[in-house]
C-alpha cells in the first residue's frame, strides 16, 4: 500500500472522529526572497516566541496530531528553528519542512538530516537562472536551491520539488521535472496563484490564461503531480466534505492565529488567548466551516462537472468573499478537465 493510500485511510477515520491529524504551522513571515507571486502579507505584530511555539506543539501532541508542516516565510531565518524542530521530533510528529533552500549549506543539511523529517519541500520555478531568479527576486537563487537539493539528497532525505506554473515559467516545468528525476526527488506542480492574505490581488497578474491552462492540463506529465492528500485544499471530495480543513487539518500563523487552512484564513481564535483544544472544538467559526458540505453549495451540488472539480473553500473565500460561491477559476478548471476527459474517452 502506498503512503498516499495509507494516509487517505487514516485521514478518513480522523475526519469521521474530527481528530486534528495535520497542522500547517508558519513559524515566521520573514523571508530572504521576494517572490512575485507570494501571498504572505507581513504584519506589524510580534511573532511567537520559542517557548510559545513549544507550548503550542505540546497542545498539538496532546490532541494526537501526527503530521506537522513547518513553513514560513523562510523557516531557516529563525535562529531558533532547529531548537523548535528538534522539540517537534521529540514529540514524535511526522515532520515536513518547507524552505527555499538559500540558507542550506553542509552544516544545515547535516542538522536537517538529524531531524529525520518525513519530507523536505523546495521550490524551483525554472532551470533557467534568469527566469527562476526573476521570480524569487534574488540573483543566484537557482544555483543555491539546486545546491541545497543536492545536499539534502546526498543525506538520503525525502525531497519534493515544487513549482508554480505562471506566465514567466509556463514552458519550464518539463525541465524542472527532469531535474527532480535526476535528483531522485518527488515533483509537484500547481497553477493556483492567489491574492495576498489581505486581499491584494496583484499576484493574479502572473496567473496563466485559460488557453494556457488548457494546454497545461492536457499534458500527461502533470496528471499525477497535482494532488497531495496532506494538503487539504487539493483533496478530492469524500463523504460530501470539500476538504480536510477544519475536519482533520488547521493552520497556525506566526502570530498564533488559528484558521482552517493557509488559504482559508477565517479567524477562529488566537493561541495567546485560548487553548488549541478550545478553538478546535468550540470556535463558532471553526465549527461553521466544519459543517460545510458540497451538497449545501447552490452552484455545486447539482453541477455536472463535480467529478472534475477541485473546489477549494479557501480560494472561494479569498477570491469571491463567500465560501458558498465557487471561484471562477475553479469552475473554469473543472470545465477544461471535463472536456479533456471527454476527448480521452471519445
CSV table of C-alpha atoms in Angstrom, one decimal:
chain,number,residue,atom,x,y,z
A,1,UNK,CA,0.0,0.0,0.0
A,2,UNK,CA,1.4,3.4,-1.0
A,3,UNK,CA,2.0,6.1,1.6
A,4,UNK,CA,-0.7,8.2,-0.1
A,5,UNK,CA,-3.3,5.4,0.2
A,6,UNK,CA,-2.4,4.8,3.8
A,7,UNK,CA,-2.8,8.5,4.6
A,8,UNK,CA,-6.2,8.6,2.9
A,9,UNK,CA,-7.4,5.8,5.1
A,10,UNK,CA,-6.1,7.4,8.3
A,11,UNK,CA,-7.4,10.8,7.2
A,12,UNK,CA,-10.9,9.5,6.5
A,13,UNK,CA,-11.0,8.0,10.0
A,14,UNK,CA,-9.7,11.2,11.5
A,15,UNK,CA,-12.4,13.2,9.7
A,16,UNK,CA,-15.1,10.8,10.9
A,17,UNK,CA,-14.0,11.4,14.5
A,18,UNK,CA,-12.8,15.0,13.9
A,19,UNK,CA,-9.3,14.3,15.1
A,20,UNK,CA,-6.7,17.0,14.3
A,21,UNK,CA,-4.4,14.9,12.2
A,22,UNK,CA,-2.4,17.5,10.4
A,23,UNK,CA,-1.2,21.1,11.1
A,24,UNK,CA,0.5,23.7,8.9
A,25,UNK,CA,2.5,25.9,11.2
A,26,UNK,CA,4.1,29.0,9.7
A,27,UNK,CA,6.9,29.9,12.2
A,28,UNK,CA,7.6,33.3,10.6
A,29,UNK,CA,6.7,35.6,7.7
A,30,UNK,CA,10.2,36.9,7.4
A,31,UNK,CA,11.8,35.8,4.2
A,32,UNK,CA,15.1,36.2,2.3
A,33,UNK,CA,13.4,36.2,-1.1
A,34,UNK,CA,10.8,38.4,-2.6
A,35,UNK,CA,8.8,36.1,-4.8
A,36,UNK,CA,6.5,37.9,-7.2
A,37,UNK,CA,3.5,35.6,-6.6
A,38,UNK,CA,3.8,35.3,-2.8
A,39,UNK,CA,0.5,35.5,-0.9
A,40,UNK,CA,2.1,36.3,2.5
A,41,UNK,CA,1.4,39.7,4.0
A,42,UNK,CA,3.7,40.5,7.0
A,43,UNK,CA,2.0,42.4,9.8
A,44,UNK,CA,3.5,44.8,12.4
A,45,UNK,CA,2.9,42.2,15.2
A,46,UNK,CA,5.2,40.2,17.4
A,47,UNK,CA,5.7,36.7,16.2
A,48,UNK,CA,5.5,33.8,18.6
A,49,UNK,CA,8.4,33.2,21.0
A,50,UNK,CA,10.2,29.9,21.2
A,51,UNK,CA,8.5,29.0,24.4
A,52,UNK,CA,5.1,29.8,23.0
A,53,UNK,CA,5.7,27.6,19.9
A,54,UNK,CA,6.8,24.7,22.1
A,55,UNK,CA,3.7,25.1,24.2
A,56,UNK,CA,1.5,25.0,21.0
A,57,UNK,CA,3.3,21.9,19.9
A,58,UNK,CA,2.7,20.3,23.3
A,59,UNK,CA,-1.0,21.1,22.7
A,60,UNK,CA,-0.9,19.5,19.2
A,61,UNK,CA,0.7,16.4,20.6
A,62,UNK,CA,-1.9,16.1,23.3
A,63,UNK,CA,-4.6,16.2,20.6
A,64,UNK,CA,-2.9,13.3,18.8
A,65,UNK,CA,-1.8,15.4,15.8
A,66,UNK,CA,0.5,13.3,13.6
A,67,UNK,CA,1.7,15.5,10.7
A,68,UNK,CA,3.3,18.8,11.4
A,69,UNK,CA,4.3,21.1,8.5
A,70,UNK,CA,6.8,23.8,9.4
A,71,UNK,CA,6.9,26.7,7.0
A,72,UNK,CA,7.0,30.4,6.5
A,73,UNK,CA,8.2,32.9,5.2
A,74,UNK,CA,11.5,31.2,5.4
A,75,UNK,CA,11.8,28.9,8.4
A,76,UNK,CA,15.6,29.0,8.5
A,77,UNK,CA,15.6,32.7,9.1
A,78,UNK,CA,14.5,31.9,12.6
A,79,UNK,CA,17.6,31.4,14.7
A,80,UNK,CA,15.7,29.1,16.9
A,81,UNK,CA,14.4,26.9,14.1
A,82,UNK,CA,16.4,23.8,14.9
A,83,UNK,CA,15.6,24.1,18.6
A,84,UNK,CA,11.9,24.2,17.6
A,85,UNK,CA,12.2,21.4,15.0
A,86,UNK,CA,14.2,19.1,17.4
A,87,UNK,CA,11.4,19.6,20.0
A,88,UNK,CA,8.9,18.7,17.4
A,89,UNK,CA,10.7,15.4,16.7
A,90,UNK,CA,10.9,14.6,20.4
A,91,UNK,CA,7.1,14.9,20.3
A,92,UNK,CA,7.1,12.3,17.5
A,93,UNK,CA,5.5,14.4,14.8
A,94,UNK,CA,5.9,13.3,11.2
A,95,UNK,CA,7.7,16.4,10.2
A,96,UNK,CA,7.6,18.2,6.9
A,97,UNK,CA,9.8,21.2,6.3
A,98,UNK,CA,9.2,23.9,3.6
A,99,UNK,CA,12.2,26.0,2.8
A,100,UNK,CA,13.5,28.0,-0.2
A,101,UNK,CA,17.0,26.4,0.4
A,102,UNK,CA,19.0,29.5,0.2
A,103,UNK,CA,20.4,29.1,3.7
A,104,UNK,CA,21.1,25.3,3.3
A,105,UNK,CA,24.8,24.5,3.4
A,106,UNK,CA,26.7,21.4,4.6
A,107,UNK,CA,26.2,22.2,8.2
A,108,UNK,CA,22.5,23.0,7.9
A,109,UNK,CA,21.9,19.9,5.7
A,110,UNK,CA,23.5,17.8,8.5
A,111,UNK,CA,21.1,19.3,11.0
A,112,UNK,CA,18.2,18.7,8.7
A,113,UNK,CA,19.2,15.0,8.3
A,114,UNK,CA,19.5,14.6,12.1
A,115,UNK,CA,15.8,15.6,12.3
A,116,UNK,CA,14.8,12.6,10.1
A,117,UNK,CA,12.0,14.6,8.5
A,118,UNK,CA,9.1,12.9,6.6
A,119,UNK,CA,9.7,15.3,3.7
A,120,UNK,CA,11.5,18.5,2.8
A,121,UNK,CA,10.0,20.8,0.2
A,122,UNK,CA,11.9,23.1,-2.1
A,123,UNK,CA,10.6,25.3,-4.8
A,124,UNK,CA,12.3,25.6,-8.2
A,125,UNK,CA,10.4,27.6,-10.9
A,126,UNK,CA,12.8,27.1,-13.8
A,127,UNK,CA,16.1,25.6,-14.7
A,128,UNK,CA,16.9,29.0,-16.4
A,129,UNK,CA,18.6,31.2,-13.8
A,130,UNK,CA,17.1,34.3,-15.4
A,131,UNK,CA,13.5,33.0,-15.0
A,132,UNK,CA,13.9,31.5,-11.6
A,133,UNK,CA,15.9,34.4,-10.1
A,134,UNK,CA,13.4,36.8,-11.7
A,135,UNK,CA,10.6,35.1,-9.8
A,136,UNK,CA,12.4,35.0,-6.5
A,137,UNK,CA,13.9,38.4,-6.8
A,138,UNK,CA,17.3,37.1,-5.7
A,139,UNK,CA,20.2,36.8,-8.1
A,140,UNK,CA,21.9,33.4,-7.8
A,141,UNK,CA,18.9,31.8,-6.0
A,142,UNK,CA,18.6,29.0,-8.6
A,143,UNK,CA,22.2,27.9,-8.0
A,144,UNK,CA,21.7,27.9,-4.3
A,145,UNK,CA,18.5,25.9,-4.3
A,146,UNK,CA,19.9,23.3,-6.6
A,147,UNK,CA,22.9,23.0,-4.3
A,148,UNK,CA,20.5,22.7,-1.3
A,149,UNK,CA,18.6,19.9,-3.2
A,150,UNK,CA,21.9,18.0,-3.8
A,151,UNK,CA,23.0,18.3,-0.2
A,152,UNK,CA,19.6,17.1,1.0
A,153,UNK,CA,19.5,14.1,-1.3
A,154,UNK,CA,23.1,13.2,-0.5
A,155,UNK,CA,21.9,12.6,3.0
A,156,UNK,CA,19.2,10.3,1.9
A,157,UNK,CA,16.3,12.6,2.8
A,158,UNK,CA,13.0,12.6,1.1
A,159,UNK,CA,12.7,15.7,-1.1
A,160,UNK,CA,9.9,17.2,-3.1
A,161,UNK,CA,10.5,19.9,-5.8
A,162,UNK,CA,7.5,22.2,-6.1
A,163,UNK,CA,6.9,24.5,-8.9
A,164,UNK,CA,4.1,27.0,-9.5
A,165,UNK,CA,3.3,27.5,-13.2
A,166,UNK,CA,3.0,31.1,-14.1
A,167,UNK,CA,3.3,33.3,-17.2
A,168,UNK,CA,7.0,33.7,-16.6
A,169,UNK,CA,7.8,30.0,-16.4
A,170,UNK,CA,5.0,28.5,-18.4
A,171,UNK,CA,7.2,26.3,-20.6
A,172,UNK,CA,9.8,25.5,-18.0
A,173,UNK,CA,8.2,22.8,-15.8
A,174,UNK,CA,9.3,19.8,-18.0
A,175,UNK,CA,12.9,20.8,-17.4
A,176,UNK,CA,12.2,21.1,-13.6
A,177,UNK,CA,10.6,17.7,-13.7
A,178,UNK,CA,13.7,16.3,-15.4
A,179,UNK,CA,15.9,17.9,-12.7
A,180,UNK,CA,13.7,16.4,-10.0
A,181,UNK,CA,14.2,12.9,-11.6
A,182,UNK,CA,17.9,13.4,-11.7
A,183,UNK,CA,17.9,14.4,-8.0
A,184,UNK,CA,15.7,11.4,-7.1
A,185,UNK,CA,13.1,13.8,-5.8
A,186,UNK,CA,9.3,13.9,-6.0
A,187,UNK,CA,7.8,16.5,-8.2
A,188,UNK,CA,4.6,18.5,-7.7
A,189,UNK,CA,3.2,21.4,-9.7
A,190,UNK,CA,0.4,23.9,-9.0
A,191,UNK,CA,-1.0,26.7,-11.2
A,192,UNK,CA,-3.0,28.3,-8.5
A,193,UNK,CA,-1.9,31.9,-8.0
A,194,UNK,CA,-3.9,33.5,-5.2
A,195,UNK,CA,-4.4,37.0,-3.8
A,196,UNK,CA,-2.4,38.0,-0.7
A,197,UNK,CA,-3.8,37.4,2.7
A,198,UNK,CA,-5.1,41.0,2.9
A,199,UNK,CA,-7.0,40.6,-0.4
A,200,UNK,CA,-4.3,42.3,-2.6
A,201,UNK,CA,-4.9,40.8,-6.0
A,202,UNK,CA,-1.7,41.9,-7.6
A,203,UNK,CA,-0.2,38.3,-7.7
A,204,UNK,CA,-3.0,37.3,-10.0
A,205,UNK,CA,-1.3,39.2,-12.9
A,206,UNK,CA,1.1,36.3,-13.1
A,207,UNK,CA,-1.7,33.7,-13.5
A,208,UNK,CA,-1.7,31.8,-16.8
A,209,UNK,CA,-4.6,32.4,-19.2
A,210,UNK,CA,-7.4,29.9,-19.8
A,211,UNK,CA,-5.9,28.8,-23.1
A,212,UNK,CA,-2.5,28.2,-21.4
A,213,UNK,CA,-4.3,26.4,-18.6
A,214,UNK,CA,-5.9,24.1,-21.1
A,215,UNK,CA,-2.6,23.2,-22.6
A,216,UNK,CA,-1.1,22.5,-19.2
A,217,UNK,CA,-4.0,20.3,-18.1
A,218,UNK,CA,-3.7,18.3,-21.3
A,219,UNK,CA,0.0,17.4,-20.6
A,220,UNK,CA,0.1,13.8,-19.3
A,221,UNK,CA,3.3,14.7,-17.4
A,222,UNK,CA,1.2,16.6,-14.9
A,223,UNK,CA,-1.5,14.1,-14.5
A,224,UNK,CA,-0.2,12.7,-11.2
A,225,UNK,CA,1.6,15.7,-9.8
A,226,UNK,CA,-1.3,17.9,-8.6
A,227,UNK,CA,-2.8,16.3,-5.6
A,228,UNK,CA,-1.3,15.8,-2.2
A,229,UNK,CA,-3.6,14.3,0.5
A,230,UNK,CA,-1.9,16.1,3.4
A,231,UNK,CA,-2.6,19.5,1.8
A,232,UNK,CA,-6.4,19.9,2.3
A,233,UNK,CA,-7.2,22.3,-0.5
A,234,UNK,CA,-6.3,19.7,-3.1
A,235,UNK,CA,-8.1,16.8,-1.6
A,236,UNK,CA,-10.8,15.2,-3.7
A,237,UNK,CA,-14.3,15.2,-2.2
A,238,UNK,CA,-15.2,12.4,0.2
A,239,UNK,CA,-18.5,11.9,2.1
A,240,UNK,CA,-19.7,15.3,0.8
A,241,UNK,CA,-16.9,17.1,2.5
A,242,UNK,CA,-14.9,19.5,0.3
A,243,UNK,CA,-11.6,19.2,2.0
A,244,UNK,CA,-9.8,18.4,5.3
A,245,UNK,CA,-9.7,22.0,6.6
A,246,UNK,CA,-11.5,22.2,10.0
A,247,UNK,CA,-12.1,18.4,9.8
A,248,UNK,CA,-8.6,17.0,10.3
A,249,UNK,CA,-6.4,19.9,9.4
A,250,UNK,CA,-5.8,23.5,10.6
A,251,UNK,CA,-3.3,26.4,10.1
A,252,UNK,CA,-1.4,28.4,12.7
A,253,UNK,CA,0.2,31.7,11.8
A,254,UNK,CA,3.4,33.1,13.3
A,255,UNK,CA,1.2,35.3,15.5
A,256,UNK,CA,-0.7,32.4,17.0
A,257,UNK,CA,-3.8,33.0,14.8
A,258,UNK,CA,-5.7,29.8,14.0
A,259,UNK,CA,-7.7,29.3,10.8
A,260,UNK,CA,-8.9,26.2,8.9
A,261,UNK,CA,-6.1,26.4,6.3
A,262,UNK,CA,-3.3,28.6,5.0
A,263,UNK,CA,-5.6,29.5,2.1
A,264,UNK,CA,-8.7,29.7,4.3
A,265,UNK,CA,-7.8,32.4,6.8
A,266,UNK,CA,-11.1,32.7,8.6
A,267,UNK,CA,-10.0,33.9,12.1
A,268,UNK,CA,-11.0,31.2,14.6
A,269,UNK,CA,-9.0,32.3,17.6
A,270,UNK,CA,-5.6,33.2,18.9
A,271,UNK,CA,-3.4,30.8,20.9
A,272,UNK,CA,-2.1,33.6,23.1
A,273,UNK,CA,-5.7,33.9,24.4
A,274,UNK,CA,-7.3,30.5,24.0
A,275,UNK,CA,-6.1,26.9,24.0
A,276,UNK,CA,-5.9,24.9,20.8
A,277,UNK,CA,-8.5,22.4,22.1
A,278,UNK,CA,-10.9,25.2,22.8
A,279,UNK,CA,-10.5,26.7,19.4
A,280,UNK,CA,-10.7,23.3,17.6
A,281,UNK,CA,-13.8,22.1,19.3
A,282,UNK,CA,-15.7,25.2,20.3
A,283,UNK,CA,-14.8,28.1,18.0
A,284,UNK,CA,-18.0,29.1,16.2
A,285,UNK,CA,-16.1,29.9,13.0
A,286,UNK,CA,-14.3,26.6,13.1
A,287,UNK,CA,-17.5,24.6,13.7
A,288,UNK,CA,-19.2,26.6,10.9
A,289,UNK,CA,-16.5,25.6,8.4
A,290,UNK,CA,-16.6,22.0,9.6
A,291,UNK,CA,-20.3,21.9,8.8
A,292,UNK,CA,-19.7,22.9,5.2
A,293,UNK,CA,-20.9,20.3,2.6
A,294,UNK,CA,-20.8,20.2,-1.1
A,295,UNK,CA,-24.5,19.4,-1.2
A,296,UNK,CA,-25.1,22.7,0.5
A,297,UNK,CA,-23.4,24.7,-2.2
A,298,UNK,CA,-26.1,26.0,-4.5
A,299,UNK,CA,-23.9,26.2,-7.6
A,300,UNK,CA,-22.0,23.0,-6.9
A,301,UNK,CA,-24.5,20.4,-5.5
A,302,UNK,CA,-26.1,19.6,-8.9
A,303,UNK,CA,-23.2,20.6,-11.2
A,304,UNK,CA,-22.3,18.0,-13.9
A,305,UNK,CA,-18.6,19.0,-13.5
A,306,UNK,CA,-18.4,17.9,-9.9
A,307,UNK,CA,-16.2,14.8,-10.7
A,308,UNK,CA,-13.6,17.1,-12.3
A,309,UNK,CA,-13.8,19.9,-9.7
A,310,UNK,CA,-11.1,20.9,-7.2
A,311,UNK,CA,-13.4,23.3,-5.4
A,312,UNK,CA,-11.5,24.9,-2.5
A,313,UNK,CA,-13.5,26.9,0.1
A,314,UNK,CA,-10.4,28.9,0.9
A,315,UNK,CA,-9.9,30.1,-2.7
A,316,UNK,CA,-13.6,30.9,-2.8
A,317,UNK,CA,-13.3,32.8,0.5
A,318,UNK,CA,-10.4,34.9,-0.6
A,319,UNK,CA,-11.4,35.5,-4.3
A,320,UNK,CA,-15.2,35.6,-4.1
A,321,UNK,CA,-15.6,36.6,-0.4
A,322,UNK,CA,-18.0,33.8,0.1
A,323,UNK,CA,-17.3,30.0,0.6
A,324,UNK,CA,-20.7,29.2,-1.0
A,325,UNK,CA,-19.7,30.6,-4.3
A,326,UNK,CA,-17.0,28.6,-6.3
A,327,UNK,CA,-14.2,30.7,-7.6
A,328,UNK,CA,-14.5,31.4,-11.3
A,329,UNK,CA,-11.0,29.9,-11.9
A,330,UNK,CA,-12.1,26.7,-10.1
A,331,UNK,CA,-15.2,26.3,-12.4
A,332,UNK,CA,-13.0,27.1,-15.5
A,333,UNK,CA,-10.5,24.4,-14.5
A,334,UNK,CA,-13.3,21.8,-13.9
A,335,UNK,CA,-14.8,22.6,-17.4
A,336,UNK,CA,-11.4,22.1,-19.1
A,337,UNK,CA,-10.7,18.9,-17.2
A,338,UNK,CA,-14.2,17.6,-18.2
A,339,UNK,CA,-13.6,18.4,-21.8
A,340,UNK,CA,-10.2,16.7,-21.8
A,341,UNK,CA,-11.7,13.6,-20.1
A,342,UNK,CA,-14.4,13.5,-22.8
A,343,UNK,CA,-11.8,13.7,-25.5
A,344,UNK,CA,-9.8,10.9,-24.0
A,345,UNK,CA,-12.9,8.7,-23.7
A,346,UNK,CA,-14.2,9.7,-27.1
